[in-house]
PDB file of C-alpha atoms in Angstrom:
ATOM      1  CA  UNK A  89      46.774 107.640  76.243  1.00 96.00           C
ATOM      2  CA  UNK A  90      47.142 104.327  78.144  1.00 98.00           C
ATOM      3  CA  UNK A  91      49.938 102.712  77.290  1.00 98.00           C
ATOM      4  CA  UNK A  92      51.164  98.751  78.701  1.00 98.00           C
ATOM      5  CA  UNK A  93      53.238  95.858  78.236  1.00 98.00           C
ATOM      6  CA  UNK A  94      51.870  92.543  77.597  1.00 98.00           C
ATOM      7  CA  UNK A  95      53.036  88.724  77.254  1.00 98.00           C
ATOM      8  CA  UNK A  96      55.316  86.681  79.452  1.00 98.00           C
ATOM      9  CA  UNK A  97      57.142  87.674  82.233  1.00 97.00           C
ATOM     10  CA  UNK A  98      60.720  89.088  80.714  1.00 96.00           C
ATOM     11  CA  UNK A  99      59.266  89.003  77.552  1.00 97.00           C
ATOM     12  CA  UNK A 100      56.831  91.527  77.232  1.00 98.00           C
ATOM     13  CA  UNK A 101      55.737  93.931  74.158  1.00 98.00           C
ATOM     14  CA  UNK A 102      54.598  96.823  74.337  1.00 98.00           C
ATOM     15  CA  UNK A 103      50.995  98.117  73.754  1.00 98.00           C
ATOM     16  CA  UNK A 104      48.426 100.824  73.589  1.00 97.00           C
ATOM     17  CA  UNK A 105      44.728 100.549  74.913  1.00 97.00           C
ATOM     18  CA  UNK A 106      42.307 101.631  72.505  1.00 96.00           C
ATOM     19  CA  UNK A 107      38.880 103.706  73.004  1.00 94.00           C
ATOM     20  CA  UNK A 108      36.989 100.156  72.027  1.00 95.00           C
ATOM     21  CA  UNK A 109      39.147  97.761  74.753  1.00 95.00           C
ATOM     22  CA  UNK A 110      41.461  95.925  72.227  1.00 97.00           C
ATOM     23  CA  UNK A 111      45.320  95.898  73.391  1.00 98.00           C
ATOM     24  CA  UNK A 112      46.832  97.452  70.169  1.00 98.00           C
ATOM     25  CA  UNK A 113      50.581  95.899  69.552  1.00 98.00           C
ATOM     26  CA  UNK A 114      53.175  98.705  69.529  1.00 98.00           C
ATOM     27  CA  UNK A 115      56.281  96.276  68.819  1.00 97.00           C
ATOM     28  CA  UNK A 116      56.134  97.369  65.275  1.00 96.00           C
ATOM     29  CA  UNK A 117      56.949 101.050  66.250  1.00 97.00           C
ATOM     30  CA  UNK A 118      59.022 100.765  69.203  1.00 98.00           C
ATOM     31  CA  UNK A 119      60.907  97.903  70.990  1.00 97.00           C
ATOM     32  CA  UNK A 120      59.431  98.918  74.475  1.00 98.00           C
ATOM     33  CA  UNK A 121      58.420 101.463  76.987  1.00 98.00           C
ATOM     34  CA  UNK A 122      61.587 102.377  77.693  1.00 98.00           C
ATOM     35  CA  UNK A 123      64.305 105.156  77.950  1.00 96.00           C
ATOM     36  CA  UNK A 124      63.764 108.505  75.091  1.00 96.00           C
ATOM     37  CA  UNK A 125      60.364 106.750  74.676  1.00 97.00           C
ATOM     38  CA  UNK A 126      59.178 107.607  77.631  1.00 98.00           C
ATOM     39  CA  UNK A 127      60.029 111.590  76.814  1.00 97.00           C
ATOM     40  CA  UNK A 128      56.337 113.466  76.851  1.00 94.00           C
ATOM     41  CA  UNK A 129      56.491 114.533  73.572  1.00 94.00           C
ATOM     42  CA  UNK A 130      57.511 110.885  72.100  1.00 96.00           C
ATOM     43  CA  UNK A 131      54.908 109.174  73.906  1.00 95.00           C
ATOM     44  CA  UNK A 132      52.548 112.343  72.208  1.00 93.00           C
ATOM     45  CA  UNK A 133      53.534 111.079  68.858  1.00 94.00           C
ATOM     46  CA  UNK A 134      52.702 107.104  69.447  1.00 95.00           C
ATOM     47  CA  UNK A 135      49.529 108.512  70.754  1.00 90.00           C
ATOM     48  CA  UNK A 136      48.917 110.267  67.257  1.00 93.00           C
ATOM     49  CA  UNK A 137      49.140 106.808  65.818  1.00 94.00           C
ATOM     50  CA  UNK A 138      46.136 106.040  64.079  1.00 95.00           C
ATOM     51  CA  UNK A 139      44.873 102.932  66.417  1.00 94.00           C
ATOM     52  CA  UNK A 140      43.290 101.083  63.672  1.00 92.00           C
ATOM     53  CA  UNK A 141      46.608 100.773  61.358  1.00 95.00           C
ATOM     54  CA  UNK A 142      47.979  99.184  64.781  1.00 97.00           C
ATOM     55  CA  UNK A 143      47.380  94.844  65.464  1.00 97.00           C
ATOM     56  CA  UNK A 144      44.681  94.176  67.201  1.00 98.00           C
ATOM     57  CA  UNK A 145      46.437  91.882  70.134  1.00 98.00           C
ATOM     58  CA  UNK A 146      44.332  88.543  70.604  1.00 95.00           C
ATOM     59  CA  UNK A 147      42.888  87.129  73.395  1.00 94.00           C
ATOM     60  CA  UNK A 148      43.938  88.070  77.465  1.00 95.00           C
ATOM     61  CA  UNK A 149      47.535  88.152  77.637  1.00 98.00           C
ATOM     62  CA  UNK A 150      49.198  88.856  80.635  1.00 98.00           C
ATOM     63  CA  UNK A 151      49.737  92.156  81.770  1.00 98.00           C
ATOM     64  CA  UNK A 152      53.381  93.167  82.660  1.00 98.00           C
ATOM     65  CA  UNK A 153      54.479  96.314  84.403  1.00 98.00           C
ATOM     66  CA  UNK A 154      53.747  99.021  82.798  1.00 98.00           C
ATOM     67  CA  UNK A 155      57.150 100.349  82.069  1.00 98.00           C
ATOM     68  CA  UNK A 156      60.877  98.881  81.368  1.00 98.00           C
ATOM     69  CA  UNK A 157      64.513  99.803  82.120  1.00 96.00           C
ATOM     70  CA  UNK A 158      63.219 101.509  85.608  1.00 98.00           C
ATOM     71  CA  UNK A 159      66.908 102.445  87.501  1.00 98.00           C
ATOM     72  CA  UNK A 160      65.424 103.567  90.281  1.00 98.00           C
ATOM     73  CA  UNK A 161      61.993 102.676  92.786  1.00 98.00           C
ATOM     74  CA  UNK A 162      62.253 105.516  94.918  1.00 98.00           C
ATOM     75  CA  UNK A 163      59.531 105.479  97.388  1.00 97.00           C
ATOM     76  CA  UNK A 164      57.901 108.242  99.841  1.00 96.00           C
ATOM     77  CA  UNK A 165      56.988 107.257 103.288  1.00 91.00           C
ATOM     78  CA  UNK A 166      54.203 109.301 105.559  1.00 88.00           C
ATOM     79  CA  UNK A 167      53.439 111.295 102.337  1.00 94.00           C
ATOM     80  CA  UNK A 168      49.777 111.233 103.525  1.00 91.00           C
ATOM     81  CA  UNK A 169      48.254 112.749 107.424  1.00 83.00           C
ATOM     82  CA  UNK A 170      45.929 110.811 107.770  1.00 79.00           C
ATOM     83  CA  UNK A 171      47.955 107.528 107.436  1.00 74.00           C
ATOM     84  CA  UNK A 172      50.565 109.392 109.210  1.00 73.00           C
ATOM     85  CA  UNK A 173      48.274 109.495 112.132  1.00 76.00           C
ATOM     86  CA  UNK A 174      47.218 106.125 111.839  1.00 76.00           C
ATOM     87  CA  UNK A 175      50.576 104.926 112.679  1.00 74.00           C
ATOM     88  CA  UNK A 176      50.831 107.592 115.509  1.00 75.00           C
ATOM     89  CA  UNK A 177      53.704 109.148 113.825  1.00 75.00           C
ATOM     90  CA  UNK A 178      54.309 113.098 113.253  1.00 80.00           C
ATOM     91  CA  UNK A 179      53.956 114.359 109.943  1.00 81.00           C
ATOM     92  CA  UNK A 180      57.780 115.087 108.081  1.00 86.00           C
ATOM     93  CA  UNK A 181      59.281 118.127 107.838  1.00 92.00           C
ATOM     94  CA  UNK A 182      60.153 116.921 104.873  1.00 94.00           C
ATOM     95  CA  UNK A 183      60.043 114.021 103.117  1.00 95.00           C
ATOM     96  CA  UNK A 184      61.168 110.517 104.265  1.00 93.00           C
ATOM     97  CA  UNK A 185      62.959 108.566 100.691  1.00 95.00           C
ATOM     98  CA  UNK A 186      63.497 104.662 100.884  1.00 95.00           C
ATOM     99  CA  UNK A 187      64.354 102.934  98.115  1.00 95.00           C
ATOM    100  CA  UNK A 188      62.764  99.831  96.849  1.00 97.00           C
ATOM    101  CA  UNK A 189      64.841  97.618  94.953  1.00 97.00           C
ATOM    102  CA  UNK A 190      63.936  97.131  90.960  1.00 98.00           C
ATOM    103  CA  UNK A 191      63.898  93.377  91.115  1.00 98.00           C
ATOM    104  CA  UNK A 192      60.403  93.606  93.256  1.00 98.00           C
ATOM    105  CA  UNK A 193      58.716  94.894  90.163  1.00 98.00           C
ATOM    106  CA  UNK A 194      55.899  92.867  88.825  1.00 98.00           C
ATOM    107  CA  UNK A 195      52.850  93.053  87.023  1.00 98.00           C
ATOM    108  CA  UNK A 196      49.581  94.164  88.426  1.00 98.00           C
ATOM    109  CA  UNK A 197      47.716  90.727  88.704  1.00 98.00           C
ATOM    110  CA  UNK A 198      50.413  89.010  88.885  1.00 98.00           C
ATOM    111  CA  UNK A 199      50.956  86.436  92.580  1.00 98.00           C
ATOM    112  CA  UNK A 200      52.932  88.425  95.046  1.00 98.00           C
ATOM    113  CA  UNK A 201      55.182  86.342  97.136  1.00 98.00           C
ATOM    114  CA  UNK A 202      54.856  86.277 101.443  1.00 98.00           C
ATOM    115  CA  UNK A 203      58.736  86.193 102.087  1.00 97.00           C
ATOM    116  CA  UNK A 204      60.304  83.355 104.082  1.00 96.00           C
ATOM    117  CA  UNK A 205      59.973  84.247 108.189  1.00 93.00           C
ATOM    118  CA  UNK A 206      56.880  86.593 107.611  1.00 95.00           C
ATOM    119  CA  UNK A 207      54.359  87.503 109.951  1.00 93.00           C
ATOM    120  CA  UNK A 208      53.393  91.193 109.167  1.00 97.00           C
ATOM    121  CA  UNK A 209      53.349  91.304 105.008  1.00 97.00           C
ATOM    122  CA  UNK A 210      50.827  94.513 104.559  1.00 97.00           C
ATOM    123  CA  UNK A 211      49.059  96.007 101.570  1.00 98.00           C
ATOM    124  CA  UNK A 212      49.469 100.122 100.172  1.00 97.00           C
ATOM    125  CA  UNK A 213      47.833 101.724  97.656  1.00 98.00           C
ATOM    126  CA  UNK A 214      49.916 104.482  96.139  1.00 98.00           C
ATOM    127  CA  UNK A 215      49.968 106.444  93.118  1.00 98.00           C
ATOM    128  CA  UNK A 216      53.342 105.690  91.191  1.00 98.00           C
ATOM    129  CA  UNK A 217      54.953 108.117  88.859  1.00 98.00           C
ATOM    130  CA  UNK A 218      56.974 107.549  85.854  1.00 98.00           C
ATOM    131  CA  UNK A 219      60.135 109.848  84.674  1.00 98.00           C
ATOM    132  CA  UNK A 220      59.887 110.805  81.102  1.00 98.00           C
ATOM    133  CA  UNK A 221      63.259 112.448  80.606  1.00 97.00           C
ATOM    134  CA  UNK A 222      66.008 113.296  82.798  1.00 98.00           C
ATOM    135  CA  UNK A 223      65.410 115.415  85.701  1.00 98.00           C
ATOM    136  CA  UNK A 224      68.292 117.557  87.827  1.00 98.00           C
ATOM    137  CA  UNK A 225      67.369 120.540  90.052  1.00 98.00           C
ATOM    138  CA  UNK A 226      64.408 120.939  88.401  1.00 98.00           C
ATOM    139  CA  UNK A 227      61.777 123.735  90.115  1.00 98.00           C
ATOM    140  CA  UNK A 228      58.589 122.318  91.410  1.00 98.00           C
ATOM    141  CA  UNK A 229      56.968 125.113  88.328  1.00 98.00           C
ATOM    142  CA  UNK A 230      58.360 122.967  85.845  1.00 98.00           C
ATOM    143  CA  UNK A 231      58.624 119.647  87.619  1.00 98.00           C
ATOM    144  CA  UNK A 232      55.593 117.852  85.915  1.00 97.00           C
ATOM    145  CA  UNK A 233      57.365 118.699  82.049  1.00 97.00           C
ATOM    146  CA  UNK A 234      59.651 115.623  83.960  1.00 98.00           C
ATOM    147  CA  UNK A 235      56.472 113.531  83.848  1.00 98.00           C
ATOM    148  CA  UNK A 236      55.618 110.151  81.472  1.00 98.00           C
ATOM    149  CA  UNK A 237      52.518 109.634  83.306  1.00 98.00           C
ATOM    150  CA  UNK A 238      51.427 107.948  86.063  1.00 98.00           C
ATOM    151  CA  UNK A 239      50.458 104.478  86.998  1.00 98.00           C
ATOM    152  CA  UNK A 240      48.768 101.933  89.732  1.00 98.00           C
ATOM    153  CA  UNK A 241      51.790 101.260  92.699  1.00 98.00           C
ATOM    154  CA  UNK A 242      51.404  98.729  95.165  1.00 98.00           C
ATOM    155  CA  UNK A 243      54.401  99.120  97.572  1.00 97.00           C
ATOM    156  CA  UNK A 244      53.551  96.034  99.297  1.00 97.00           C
ATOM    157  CA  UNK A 245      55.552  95.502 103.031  1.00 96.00           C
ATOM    158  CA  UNK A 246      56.731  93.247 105.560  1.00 95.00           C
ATOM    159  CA  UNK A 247      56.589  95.762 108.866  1.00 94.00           C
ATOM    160  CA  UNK A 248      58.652  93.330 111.094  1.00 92.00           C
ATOM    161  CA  UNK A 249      61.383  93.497 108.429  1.00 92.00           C
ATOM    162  CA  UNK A 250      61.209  97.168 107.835  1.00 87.00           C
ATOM    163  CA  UNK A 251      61.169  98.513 111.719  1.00 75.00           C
ATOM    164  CA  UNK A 252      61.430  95.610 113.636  1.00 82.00           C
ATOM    165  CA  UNK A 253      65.359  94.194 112.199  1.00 81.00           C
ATOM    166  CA  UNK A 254      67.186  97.270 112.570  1.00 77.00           C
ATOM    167  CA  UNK A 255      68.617  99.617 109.814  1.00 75.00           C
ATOM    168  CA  UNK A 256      66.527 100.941 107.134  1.00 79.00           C
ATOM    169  CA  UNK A 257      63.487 100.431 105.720  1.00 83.00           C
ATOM    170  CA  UNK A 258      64.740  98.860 102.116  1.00 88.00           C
ATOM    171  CA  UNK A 259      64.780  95.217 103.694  1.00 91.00           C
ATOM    172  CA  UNK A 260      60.857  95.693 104.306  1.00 93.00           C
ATOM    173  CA  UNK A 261      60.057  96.556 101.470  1.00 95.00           C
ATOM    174  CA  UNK A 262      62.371  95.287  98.741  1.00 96.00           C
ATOM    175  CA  UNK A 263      61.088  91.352  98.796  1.00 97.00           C
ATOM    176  CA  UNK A 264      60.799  89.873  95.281  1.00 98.00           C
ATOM    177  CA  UNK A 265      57.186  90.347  93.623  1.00 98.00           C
ATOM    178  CA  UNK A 266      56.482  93.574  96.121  1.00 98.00           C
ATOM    179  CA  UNK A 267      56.371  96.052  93.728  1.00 98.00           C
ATOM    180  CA  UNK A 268      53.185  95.531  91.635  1.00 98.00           C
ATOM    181  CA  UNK A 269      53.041  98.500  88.814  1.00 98.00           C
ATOM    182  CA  UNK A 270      50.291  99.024  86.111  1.00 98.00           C
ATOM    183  CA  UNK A 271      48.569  98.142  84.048  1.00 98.00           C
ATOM    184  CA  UNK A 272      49.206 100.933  82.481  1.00 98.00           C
ATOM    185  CA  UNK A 273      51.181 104.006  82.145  1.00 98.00           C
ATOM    186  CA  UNK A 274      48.648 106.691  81.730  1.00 98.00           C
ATOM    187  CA  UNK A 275      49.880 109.952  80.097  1.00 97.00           C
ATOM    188  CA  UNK A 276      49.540 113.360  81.860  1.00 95.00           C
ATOM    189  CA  UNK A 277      47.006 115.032  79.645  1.00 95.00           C
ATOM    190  CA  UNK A 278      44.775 112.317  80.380  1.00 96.00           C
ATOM    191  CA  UNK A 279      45.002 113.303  84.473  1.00 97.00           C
ATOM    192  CA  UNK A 280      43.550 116.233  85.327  1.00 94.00           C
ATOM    193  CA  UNK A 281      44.737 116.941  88.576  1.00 97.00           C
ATOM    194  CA  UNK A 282      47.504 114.222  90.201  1.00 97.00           C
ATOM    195  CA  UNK A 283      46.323 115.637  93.377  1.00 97.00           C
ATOM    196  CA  UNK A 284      42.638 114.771  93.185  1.00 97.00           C
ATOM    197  CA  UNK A 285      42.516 110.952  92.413  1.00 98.00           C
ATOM    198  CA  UNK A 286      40.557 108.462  94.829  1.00 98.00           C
ATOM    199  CA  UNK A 287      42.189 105.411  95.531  1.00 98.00           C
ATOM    200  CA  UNK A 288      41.105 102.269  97.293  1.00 98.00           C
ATOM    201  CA  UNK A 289      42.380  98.725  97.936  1.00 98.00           C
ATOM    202  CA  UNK A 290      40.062  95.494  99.065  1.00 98.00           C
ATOM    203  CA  UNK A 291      41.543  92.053 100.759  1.00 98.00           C
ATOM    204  CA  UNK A 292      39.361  89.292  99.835  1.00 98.00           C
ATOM    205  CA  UNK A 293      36.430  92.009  99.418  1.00 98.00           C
ATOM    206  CA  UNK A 294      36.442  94.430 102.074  1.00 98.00           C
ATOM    207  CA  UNK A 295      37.442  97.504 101.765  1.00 98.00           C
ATOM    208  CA  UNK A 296      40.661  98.382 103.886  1.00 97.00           C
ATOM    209  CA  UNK A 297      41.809 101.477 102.160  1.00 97.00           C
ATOM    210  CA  UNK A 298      39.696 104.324 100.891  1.00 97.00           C
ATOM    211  CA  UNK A 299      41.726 107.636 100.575  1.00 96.00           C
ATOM    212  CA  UNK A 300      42.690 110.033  97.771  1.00 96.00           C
ATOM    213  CA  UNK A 301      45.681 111.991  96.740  1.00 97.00           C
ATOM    214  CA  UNK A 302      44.016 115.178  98.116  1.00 95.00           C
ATOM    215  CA  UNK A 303      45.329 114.251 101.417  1.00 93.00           C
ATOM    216  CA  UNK A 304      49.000 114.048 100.481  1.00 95.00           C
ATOM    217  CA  UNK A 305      51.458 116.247 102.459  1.00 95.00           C
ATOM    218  CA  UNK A 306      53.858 116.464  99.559  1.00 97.00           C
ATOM    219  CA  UNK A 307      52.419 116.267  96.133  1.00 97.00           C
ATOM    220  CA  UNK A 308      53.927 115.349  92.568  1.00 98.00           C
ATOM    221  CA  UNK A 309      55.488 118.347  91.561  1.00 98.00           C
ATOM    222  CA  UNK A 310      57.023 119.262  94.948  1.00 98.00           C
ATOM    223  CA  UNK A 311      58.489 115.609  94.725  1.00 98.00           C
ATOM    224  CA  UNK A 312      59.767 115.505  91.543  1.00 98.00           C
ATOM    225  CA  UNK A 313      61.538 118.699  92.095  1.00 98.00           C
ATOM    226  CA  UNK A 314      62.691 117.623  95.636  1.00 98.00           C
ATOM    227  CA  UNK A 315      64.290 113.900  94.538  1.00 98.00           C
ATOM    228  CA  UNK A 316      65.843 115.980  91.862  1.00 98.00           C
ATOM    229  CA  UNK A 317      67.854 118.330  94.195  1.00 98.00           C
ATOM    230  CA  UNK A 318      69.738 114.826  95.305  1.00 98.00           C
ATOM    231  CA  UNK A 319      69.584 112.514  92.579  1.00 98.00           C
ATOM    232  CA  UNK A 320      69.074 112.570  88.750  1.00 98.00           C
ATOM    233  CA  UNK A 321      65.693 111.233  87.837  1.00 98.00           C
ATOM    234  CA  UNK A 322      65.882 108.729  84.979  1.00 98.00           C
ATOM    235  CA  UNK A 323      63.449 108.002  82.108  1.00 98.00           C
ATOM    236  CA  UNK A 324      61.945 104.701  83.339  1.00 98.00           C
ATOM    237  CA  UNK A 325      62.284 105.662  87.355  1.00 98.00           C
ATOM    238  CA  UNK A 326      59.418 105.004  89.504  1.00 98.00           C
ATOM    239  CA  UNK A 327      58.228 107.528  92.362  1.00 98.00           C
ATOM    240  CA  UNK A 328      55.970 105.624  94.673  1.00 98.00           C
ATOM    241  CA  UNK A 329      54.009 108.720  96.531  1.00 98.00           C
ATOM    242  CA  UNK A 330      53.228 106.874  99.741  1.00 96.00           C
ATOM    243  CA  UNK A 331      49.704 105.560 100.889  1.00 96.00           C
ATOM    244  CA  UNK A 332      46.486 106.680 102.712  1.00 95.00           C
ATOM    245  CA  UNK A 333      44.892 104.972 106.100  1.00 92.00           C
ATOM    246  CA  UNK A 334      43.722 101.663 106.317  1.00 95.00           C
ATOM    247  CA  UNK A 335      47.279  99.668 106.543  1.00 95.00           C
ATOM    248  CA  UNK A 336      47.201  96.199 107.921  1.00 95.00           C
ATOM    249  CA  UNK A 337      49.181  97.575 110.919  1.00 92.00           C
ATOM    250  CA  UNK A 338      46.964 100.677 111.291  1.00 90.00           C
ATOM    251  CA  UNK A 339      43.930  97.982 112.267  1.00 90.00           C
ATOM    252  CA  UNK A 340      43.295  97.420 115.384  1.00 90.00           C
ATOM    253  CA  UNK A 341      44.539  94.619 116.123  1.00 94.00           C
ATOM    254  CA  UNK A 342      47.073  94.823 113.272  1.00 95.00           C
ATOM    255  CA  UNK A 343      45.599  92.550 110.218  1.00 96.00           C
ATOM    256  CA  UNK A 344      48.146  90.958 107.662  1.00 98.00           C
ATOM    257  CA  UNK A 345      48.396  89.058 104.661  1.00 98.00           C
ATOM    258  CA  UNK A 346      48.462  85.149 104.743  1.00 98.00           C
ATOM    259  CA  UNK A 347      49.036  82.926 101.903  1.00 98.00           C
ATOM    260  CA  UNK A 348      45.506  83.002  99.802  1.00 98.00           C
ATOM    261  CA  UNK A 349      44.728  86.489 100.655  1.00 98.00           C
ATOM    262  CA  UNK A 350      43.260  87.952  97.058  1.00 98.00           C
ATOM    263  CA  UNK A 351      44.485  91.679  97.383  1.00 98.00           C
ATOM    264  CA  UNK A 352      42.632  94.210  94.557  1.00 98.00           C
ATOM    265  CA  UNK A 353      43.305  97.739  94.763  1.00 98.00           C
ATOM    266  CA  UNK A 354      43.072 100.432  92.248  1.00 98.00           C
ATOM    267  CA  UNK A 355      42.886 104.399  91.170  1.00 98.00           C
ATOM    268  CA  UNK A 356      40.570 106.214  89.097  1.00 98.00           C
ATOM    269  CA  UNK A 357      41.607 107.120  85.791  1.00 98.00           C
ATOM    270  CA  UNK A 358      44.492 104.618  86.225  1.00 98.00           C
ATOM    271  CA  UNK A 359      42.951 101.267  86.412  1.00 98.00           C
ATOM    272  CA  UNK A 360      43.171  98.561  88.592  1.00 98.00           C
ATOM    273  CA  UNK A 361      45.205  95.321  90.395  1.00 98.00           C
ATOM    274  CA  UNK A 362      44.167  91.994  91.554  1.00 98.00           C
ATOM    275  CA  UNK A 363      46.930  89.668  93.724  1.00 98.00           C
ATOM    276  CA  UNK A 364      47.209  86.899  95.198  1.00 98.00           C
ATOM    277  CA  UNK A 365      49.283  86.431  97.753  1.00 98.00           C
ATOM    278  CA  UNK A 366      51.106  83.062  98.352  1.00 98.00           C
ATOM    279  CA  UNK A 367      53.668  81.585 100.544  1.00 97.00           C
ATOM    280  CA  UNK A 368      57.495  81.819  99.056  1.00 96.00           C
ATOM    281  CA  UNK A 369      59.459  78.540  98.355  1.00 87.00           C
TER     282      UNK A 369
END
């Protein structure tokens, strides 16, 4: 199932997309993608939901993130070698975890915001991953029984904030509207194999990125297990997996994002995002 949120920005509804297209309104059955209805087996029984009893949801609303009430971004850096190499850094031992905060989530075409003082705001397509139901020292065997489903992540990034200021990465990559999800939260039965999903990402229609999750060093189920040795993993919680080559500061030169940039990205199976990228007040 593909399930989204639709209508104004902190006022969005949830929805299902149907076979035929239509945005199906959900509002009558839950009061959002959030929290126990996020749990697999809940999100099993709105997908049992016979579409055509469901409102047929007019016109082309906006599309908000795909889930609510997320507690935690937690984001994987160098998750893939050959972006790893791009950037002339060695591959992790294990895996780097930065945090991205909550308020940068936004909806997948919605503008994304170059931060006051920025010279080096960068594009990455990743494949986010959305907790279902509470996860603590979970194995990596039963990790993915953790999973909602899976969505479009953009963890966008200012590089002179995140390694040229000092201190930790957060700063870089934390800026309000930098955290794109969606559109939609698509369930795990619908996703064959989280590690075989190309991915891609275009500014103003060439191709910069063109990777897929086959070339991750730590995949979902080692993740979810491994966050969940430190941290409890909420329902709602984000895992941003980290991003192939073809970074802005991979180019050579380096190539970044300027006010008017039109940024469109996406994942099979999982849909796509279109930005564009303006100048903060």
């Amino acid at each position: 199932m593909k399930f989204l949120r639709y209508g104004p920005a902190g006022a969005e509804k949830p929805g299902l997309l149907a076979k035929d297209g239509t945005i199906r309104d959900l509002s009558g059955q839950i009061a959002d993608l959030s929290g126990p209805v996020l749990a697999p087996d809940a999100l099993a029984k709105l997908g049992a939901i016979d579409v055509n009893t469901l409102p047929v949801v007019d016109g082309s609303p906006r599309i908000g993130p795909c889930v609510a009430g997320t507690g935690k971004f937690v984001c994987i850096g160098l998750n893939y070698s050959d972006h790893a190499a791009e950037t002339g850094a060695a591959v992790p031992p294990e895996p780097v975890i930065f945090m991205k905060a909550t308020s940068a989530i936004v909806g997948p075409d919605d503008d994304v915001l170059i931060p006051r003082g920025s010279e080096k705001t960068d594009w990455e397509v990743e494949l986010g991953v959305v907790i279902g139901k509470t996860a603590k020292y979970v194995s990596e065997a039963d990790a993915l029984d953790y999973v909602a489903g899976y969505c479009v992540s953009h963890d966008v990034s200012e590089r002179a904030f995140q390694a040229e200021r000092s201190g930790q990465w957060t700063k870089g990559k934390s800026c309000d509207t930098f955290g794109p999800i969606g559109p939609w939260l698509v369930t795990k039965d619908e996703i064959a194999d989280p590690q075989d999903l190309p991915m891609w990402l275009k500014v103003n229609g060439e191709t910069r990125q063109d990777g897929s999750t086959k070339t991750m060093v730590y995949g979902v189920a080692f993740l979810v297990s491994y966050l969940s040795q430190f941290m409890s993993l909420h329902p709602g919680d984000v895992i941003s997996t980290g991003t192939p080559p073809g970074v802005g500061m991979g180019q050579k030169p380096p190539r970044y994002l300027k006010p008017g940039d039109v940024v469109e990205l996406g994942i099979e199976g999982l849909g796509t995002q279109k930005q564009t990228f303006r100048a903060d007040a």
